[in-house]
XYZ file of C-alpha atoms in Angstrom:
474
model
C -35.894 25.413 61.799
C -32.693 23.643 62.845
C -33.398 20.875 60.347
C -33.744 23.447 57.551
C -30.462 25.104 58.550
C -28.691 21.768 58.666
C -30.153 20.829 55.280
C -29.017 24.115 53.690
C -25.540 23.683 55.170
C -25.226 20.132 53.853
C -26.439 21.098 50.380
C -23.453 21.657 48.024
C -22.847 25.183 46.761
C -22.618 25.044 42.962
C -22.463 28.824 42.397
C -18.826 28.953 41.194
C -19.107 25.934 38.844
C -22.360 27.300 37.418
C -20.844 30.743 36.771
C -17.828 29.112 35.100
C -19.962 26.973 32.804
C -22.215 29.964 32.041
C -19.132 31.829 30.773
C -18.568 28.923 28.390
C -22.186 29.143 27.186
C -21.654 32.848 26.455
C -18.585 32.214 24.244
C -20.328 29.289 22.606
C -23.250 31.499 21.567
C -20.969 34.346 20.482
C -18.891 32.220 18.104
C -21.939 30.394 16.711
C -23.600 33.682 15.779
C -20.448 34.845 13.999
C -21.600 32.611 11.132
C -24.287 35.200 10.353
C -21.501 37.750 9.857
C -19.316 35.351 7.859
C -22.060 34.492 5.341
C -22.490 37.952 3.723
C -18.752 38.603 4.156
C -17.577 35.427 2.404
C -20.357 35.786 -0.187
C -18.893 39.081 -1.362
C -15.279 38.025 -0.883
C -15.535 34.876 -3.042
C -18.416 36.080 -5.286
C -20.677 33.251 -4.130
C -24.308 32.477 -4.870
C -26.718 32.312 -1.928
C -26.590 28.514 -2.122
C -22.778 28.475 -1.990
C -22.644 30.979 0.880
C -25.033 28.812 2.929
C -22.408 26.052 2.900
C -21.117 27.935 5.960
C -24.115 26.755 7.964
C -24.165 23.393 6.207
C -20.627 22.550 7.328
C -21.021 24.005 10.822
C -24.351 22.395 11.705
C -23.631 19.308 9.623
C -20.846 18.657 12.129
C -23.530 18.386 14.837
C -25.100 15.490 12.961
C -21.800 13.760 12.201
C -20.478 14.287 15.740
C -23.655 13.092 17.485
C -23.904 10.091 15.126
C -20.323 9.092 15.984
C -21.089 9.557 19.669
C -24.274 7.454 19.340
C -22.396 4.621 17.591
C -19.576 4.635 20.161
C -22.125 4.612 22.978
C -23.998 1.751 21.368
C -20.894 -0.392 20.707
C -18.586 0.402 23.641
C -20.747 2.272 26.135
C -21.275 5.961 26.825
C -17.886 7.781 26.679
C -19.020 10.315 29.306
C -19.637 7.432 31.717
C -15.955 6.579 31.366
C -14.205 9.958 31.302
C -16.675 12.173 33.197
C -18.340 15.472 32.272
C -15.377 17.719 33.033
C -13.000 15.952 30.639
C -15.744 15.835 28.027
C -16.286 19.595 28.301
C -12.534 20.274 28.115
C -12.214 18.083 25.005
C -15.046 20.011 23.338
C -13.403 23.357 24.186
C -10.008 22.304 22.784
C -11.613 20.979 19.586
C -13.569 24.233 19.130
C -10.384 26.274 19.728
C -8.601 24.247 17.022
C -11.489 25.042 14.663
C -11.059 28.779 15.366
C -7.281 28.536 14.861
C -7.801 26.899 11.452
C -9.216 30.220 10.239
C -5.625 31.486 10.162
C -4.456 29.247 7.269
C -7.873 29.602 5.584
C -7.560 33.401 5.634
C -3.853 33.355 4.753
C -4.425 31.324 1.569
C -7.900 32.807 0.971
C -9.470 29.456 0.076
C -13.205 28.998 0.683
C -13.060 25.190 1.285
C -10.501 25.794 4.052
C -12.971 28.124 5.772
C -15.619 25.404 5.505
C -13.210 22.829 6.970
C -12.457 25.128 9.907
C -16.186 25.597 10.525
C -16.726 21.822 10.473
C -14.064 21.265 13.155
C -15.531 24.140 15.168
C -18.961 22.531 14.882
C -17.584 19.192 16.098
C -16.241 20.921 19.211
C -19.615 22.498 19.926
C -21.292 19.125 19.369
C -19.294 17.681 22.262
C -20.300 20.683 24.386
C -23.945 20.217 23.370
C -23.819 16.632 24.655
C -21.875 17.329 27.866
C -22.398 20.910 29.070
C -26.212 20.937 28.956
C -26.394 17.705 30.939
C -23.783 18.991 33.406
C -25.762 22.171 34.121
C -28.835 20.076 34.916
C -26.803 18.285 37.609
C -25.545 21.467 39.288
C -28.399 21.704 41.761
C -31.789 20.218 42.613
C -33.479 18.217 39.864
C -36.731 20.169 40.183
C -34.998 23.427 39.173
C -32.923 21.940 36.325
C -35.139 23.396 33.549
C -35.001 26.884 35.042
C -31.217 26.622 35.465
C -30.689 25.449 31.896
C -32.857 28.264 30.542
C -30.715 30.730 32.497
C -27.441 29.441 31.014
C -29.071 29.374 27.568
C -30.042 33.022 28.129
C -26.356 33.905 28.515
C -25.697 31.833 25.403
C -28.239 34.126 23.711
C -26.424 37.145 25.183
C -23.366 35.982 23.245
C -25.417 35.738 20.052
C -26.753 39.250 20.690
C -23.419 41.052 20.934
C -21.644 38.909 18.300
C -23.113 40.808 15.321
C -22.057 44.143 16.870
C -18.564 43.275 18.101
C -17.787 40.601 15.513
C -19.200 42.703 12.697
C -17.077 45.660 13.802
C -13.930 43.515 13.880
C -14.446 41.974 10.433
C -16.262 44.709 8.479
C -14.411 47.680 9.981
C -11.486 47.221 12.387
C -9.530 44.518 10.481
C -10.816 45.380 6.997
C -8.601 46.875 4.308
C -7.870 50.609 4.510
C -9.823 51.225 1.306
C -12.827 49.348 2.698
C -12.453 46.397 0.305
C -13.034 42.806 1.423
C -10.040 40.647 2.317
C -9.877 37.162 3.837
C -7.213 38.402 6.272
C -9.900 40.319 8.216
C -10.996 37.019 9.795
C -7.508 35.919 10.844
C -6.978 37.867 14.055
C -10.594 37.786 15.332
C -10.746 33.985 15.226
C -7.303 33.645 16.805
C -8.650 35.839 19.615
C -11.699 33.567 19.907
C -9.422 30.496 20.080
C -7.348 32.117 22.834
C -10.446 33.048 24.861
C -11.837 29.511 24.535
C -8.552 28.085 25.799
C -8.573 30.533 28.712
C -12.105 29.411 29.621
C -10.907 25.821 29.334
C -7.986 26.612 31.633
C -10.373 28.163 34.128
C -12.608 25.090 34.040
C -9.546 22.853 34.434
C -8.415 24.624 37.626
C -11.812 25.415 39.146
C -12.973 22.596 41.383
C -15.991 21.246 39.586
C -18.105 18.557 41.229
C -17.594 15.173 39.637
C -20.805 13.516 38.525
C -20.602 9.998 37.224
C -23.668 9.404 35.077
C -25.711 6.427 36.074
C -25.617 3.494 33.704
C -28.946 3.221 32.003
C -30.484 0.059 30.652
C -28.946 -0.626 27.253
C -31.682 -0.657 24.637
C -30.871 -2.131 21.249
C -32.571 -1.675 17.922
C -34.808 1.193 16.878
C -37.654 0.497 19.274
C -37.416 4.109 20.404
C -39.135 5.107 17.154
C -42.346 3.439 18.322
C -43.116 6.607 20.326
C -45.069 8.903 17.971
C -44.382 12.069 19.995
C -40.614 11.409 19.744
C -40.605 10.901 15.968
C -42.654 14.073 15.552
C -40.366 15.828 18.041
C -37.280 14.918 15.991
C -38.864 16.490 12.902
C -40.002 19.518 14.944
C -36.499 20.099 16.349
C -35.038 19.690 12.846
C -37.500 22.324 11.616
C -36.886 24.681 14.546
C -33.075 24.751 14.338
C -33.301 24.975 10.559
C -35.768 27.862 10.634
C -33.949 29.817 13.359
C -30.571 29.518 11.630
C -32.003 30.186 8.151
C -33.778 33.379 9.241
C -30.685 34.645 11.084
C -28.480 33.798 8.094
C -30.596 35.851 5.682
C -31.364 38.921 7.803
C -28.416 41.007 6.552
C -29.114 40.043 2.911
C -32.839 40.707 3.461
C -32.266 44.179 4.886
C -29.975 45.045 1.951
C -32.856 44.644 -0.498
C -33.917 48.040 -1.923
C -37.601 47.262 -1.323
C -36.931 46.525 2.378
C -34.460 49.080 3.781
C -31.365 49.031 1.532
C -29.107 49.010 4.602
C -25.459 47.963 4.323
C -23.758 45.415 6.599
C -22.370 47.992 9.038
C -25.891 49.141 9.980
C -27.862 45.916 9.487
C -25.637 43.970 11.910
C -27.269 46.044 14.678
C -30.695 44.812 13.619
C -29.350 41.252 13.518
C -28.500 41.740 17.200
C -32.163 42.542 17.869
C -33.159 39.206 16.334
C -30.849 37.275 18.664
C -31.522 39.691 21.534
C -35.166 38.705 21.356
C -34.201 35.091 22.073
C -32.204 36.307 25.072
C -35.193 38.211 26.494
C -37.477 35.209 26.012
C -35.045 32.817 27.689
C -34.479 35.015 30.723
C -38.242 35.415 31.096
C -38.680 31.688 30.470
C -36.238 30.804 33.260
C -38.491 32.708 35.674
C -41.671 31.265 34.196
C -40.290 27.719 34.606
C -39.554 28.242 38.294
C -42.184 26.670 40.539
C -40.811 28.211 43.750
C -42.461 31.571 42.978
C -46.093 32.595 43.224
C -47.826 33.793 40.048
C -47.816 37.424 41.237
C -44.065 37.316 41.984
C -43.416 35.689 38.618
C -45.150 38.549 36.817
C -43.191 41.167 38.799
C -39.842 39.434 38.188
C -40.635 38.848 34.527
C -41.501 42.525 34.013
C -38.346 43.626 35.815
C -36.223 41.233 33.746
C -37.740 42.459 30.480
C -36.966 46.077 31.373
C -33.369 45.321 32.395
C -32.581 43.125 29.371
C -34.181 45.568 26.936
C -32.075 48.368 28.470
C -28.998 46.156 28.027
C -29.781 45.537 24.346
C -30.430 49.258 23.812
C -26.998 49.973 25.270
C -25.338 47.399 22.983
C -26.803 48.235 19.582
C -25.836 51.370 17.684
C -29.443 52.405 17.087
C -31.645 55.164 18.445
C -34.587 54.424 20.734
C -36.959 55.387 17.906
C -35.326 52.750 15.690
C -35.836 49.929 18.200
C -39.039 51.082 19.906
C -41.046 48.719 17.651
C -39.455 45.868 19.587
C -41.499 46.799 22.656
C -44.605 45.563 20.829
C -43.049 42.114 20.384
C -41.916 42.043 24.017
C -45.479 42.786 25.142
C -46.821 40.100 22.801
C -44.251 37.615 24.084
C -45.185 38.377 27.683
C -48.853 37.889 26.834
C -48.009 34.591 25.150
C -46.381 33.315 28.346
C -49.457 34.289 30.386
C -51.940 32.710 27.962
C -49.784 29.597 27.656
C -49.570 29.399 31.463
C -46.000 28.121 30.899
C -47.379 24.751 29.756
C -44.734 23.486 27.249
C -46.990 22.360 24.374
C -49.485 25.209 24.642
C -46.769 27.887 24.784
C -44.958 26.215 21.882
C -48.133 26.271 19.770
C -48.807 29.958 20.570
C -45.253 31.093 19.779
C -45.009 29.080 16.537
C -48.389 30.447 15.382
C -47.119 34.005 15.946
C -43.972 33.246 13.915
C -46.109 31.901 11.059
C -48.019 35.198 10.980
C -44.771 37.220 11.167
C -43.267 35.338 8.202
C -46.416 35.846 6.128
C -46.203 39.556 6.949
C -42.505 39.637 5.968
C -43.265 38.117 2.566
C -46.327 40.159 1.625
C -45.113 43.522 2.936
C -42.181 45.786 2.118
C -40.145 48.414 3.926
C -39.939 48.652 7.692
C -43.029 46.516 8.314
C -41.363 43.578 6.545
C -38.145 44.238 8.474
C -39.923 44.375 11.836
C -41.782 41.147 11.045
C -38.559 39.206 10.456
C -36.766 40.671 13.480
C -39.688 39.835 15.766
C -39.288 36.106 15.098
C -36.284 35.820 17.444
C -38.174 36.551 20.657
C -40.720 33.803 19.920
C -37.952 31.303 19.142
C -36.700 31.619 22.709
C -38.343 28.631 24.412
C -38.797 26.409 21.373
C -35.656 24.286 21.690
C -36.198 23.440 25.360
C -39.949 22.875 24.968
C -39.628 20.638 21.901
C -36.812 18.692 23.560
C -38.749 18.217 26.814
C -41.942 17.114 25.074
C -40.137 14.758 22.684
C -38.340 12.724 25.391
C -41.304 12.638 27.794
C -42.368 9.156 28.964
C -39.623 7.318 27.043
C -38.399 5.394 30.092
C -35.411 3.197 29.214
C -35.377 4.718 25.712
C -34.692 8.245 27.012
C -30.929 8.209 26.322
C -31.361 6.838 22.811
C -34.129 9.328 22.075
C -31.984 12.184 23.345
C -29.123 11.304 20.982
C -31.551 11.247 18.044
C -32.758 14.713 19.019
C -29.183 16.060 19.007
C -28.836 14.685 15.477
C -31.899 16.732 14.526
C -29.733 19.859 14.864
C -28.804 18.879 11.307
C -31.724 21.144 10.385
C -29.363 24.082 10.889
C -27.241 22.681 8.062
C -29.953 21.670 5.608
C -32.602 24.418 5.810
C -30.308 27.445 5.165
C -28.836 25.577 2.193
C -32.293 24.906 0.736
C -33.372 28.497 1.387
C -30.191 29.644 -0.359
C -31.166 27.633 -3.439
C -34.728 29.023 -3.231
C -33.360 32.588 -2.875
C -31.257 32.120 -6.015
C -34.418 31.111 -7.896
C -37.166 33.420 -6.558
C -35.245 36.023 -4.523
C -34.497 36.525 -0.832
C -37.817 38.241 -0.064
C -39.983 35.228 -0.858
C -37.448 32.570 0.154
C -38.874 32.824 3.691
C -41.575 30.414 2.555
C -39.236 27.643 3.755
C -39.020 28.681 7.457
C -42.771 29.373 7.261
C -43.350 25.685 6.454
C -41.018 24.748 9.338
C -43.008 26.773 11.884
C -46.264 25.297 10.587
C -44.982 21.829 11.496
C -43.871 23.073 14.938
C -47.388 24.493 15.407
C -48.805 21.072 14.544
C -46.407 19.402 17.011
C -47.439 21.787 19.801
C -51.140 21.091 19.197
C -50.475 17.331 18.947
C -48.605 17.237 22.260
C -51.183 19.392 24.036
C -53.731 16.666 23.247
C -51.570 13.524 23.546
C -49.408 14.523 26.521
C -52.061 16.093 28.721
C -50.475 14.676 31.881
C -47.288 16.666 31.279
C -49.228 19.830 30.477
C -51.296 19.577 33.636
C -48.264 18.828 35.819
C -46.409 21.756 34.286
C -49.291 24.138 34.866
C -49.804 23.043 38.480
C -46.112 23.280 39.343
C -45.529 26.468 37.352
C -43.465 24.850 34.593
């Protein structure tokens, strides 16, 4: 007993640093999801085609590829920059760069020039790239290694909370509060909101600067040269799977407002459809909160089920309070929550098995969205979000498994795969211009089919990881 007390007293308390970083994850998710509001807004403002409007995502997520490639080259030539400056300075640099990107919306809106908006989004994306590299790794260090996955899922859940309220609050600011008195579109409506976002980011940065964060100096790993990392078949497939996942998630979110505007679907305008967009991202939030419990191996199976049910009820109530929809309008979502819960139980929280189940469900939902019309098609698209929830973490974990000295190099290649968020929406935009928005969802359907293949492949080839995960509750 005394030994346990002494051990708990000697263990560092990371509660304050974790809360501070979680606040950053929230803002990060909020601003990222604002792209889904910008796309239909800028499309109407500048009279763009779907392809041209998807340059928003191309520039934003393209910055992830460019930024991670630069980071990879610097690491390869001069050594890992984070090893030299530390995580805290890396996080602060990412915040400042993202704030500059938000501030650049002011001249873009003032001169009402579309390329300036794209430039601002690229700088913003570069800032978030730095955060992607530093903040995720930092969270994993803020506590015991065996609970790192659960902790990261929790912070990602608050990131998803930001993406859930962004369509409501951000849509209100741009489409209503700062719009012209006659209701017409004007570039100036984005000026003040993004200056506010820049100020909030800087305030979070100031908080992180003054809060005493533990200093972790990453251990130097064996330097591996060449492209030997590509000899691991599960990594190369994982890179493609992550490319497909980010591309599909972003593409679906980018087209939801345009999809709901179609007369054969619901014919809703932006003011109403932004609430349904929140349900799409809210689903990811529910799945990640539930996933953080499912990944914990300190709880018994019965306690997990109780906590997961309680979390689902609380988070659903939170979403219901956020969106401007009646209970009857969102009650369909309860079916997807039940299906998601069942998927976790059948998958037994084994990464590859759960990934395969969730991607298979999304394939069926996309087929339903394309062959049906009206509310059934709408519900099918909105339900995809909740099954996206654990895909990023599961694909990432499976892809870098058993890489040994190649782990760091493999990880940087996976970050580059976020380029999917730039490429897939652009391709779907071109497809939508040719065959219409309704059937353009064939592209994310193909993406989820590959993810399904990857899940099945890993469940057979990485059986050791699956069995360990199932025994420990992961």
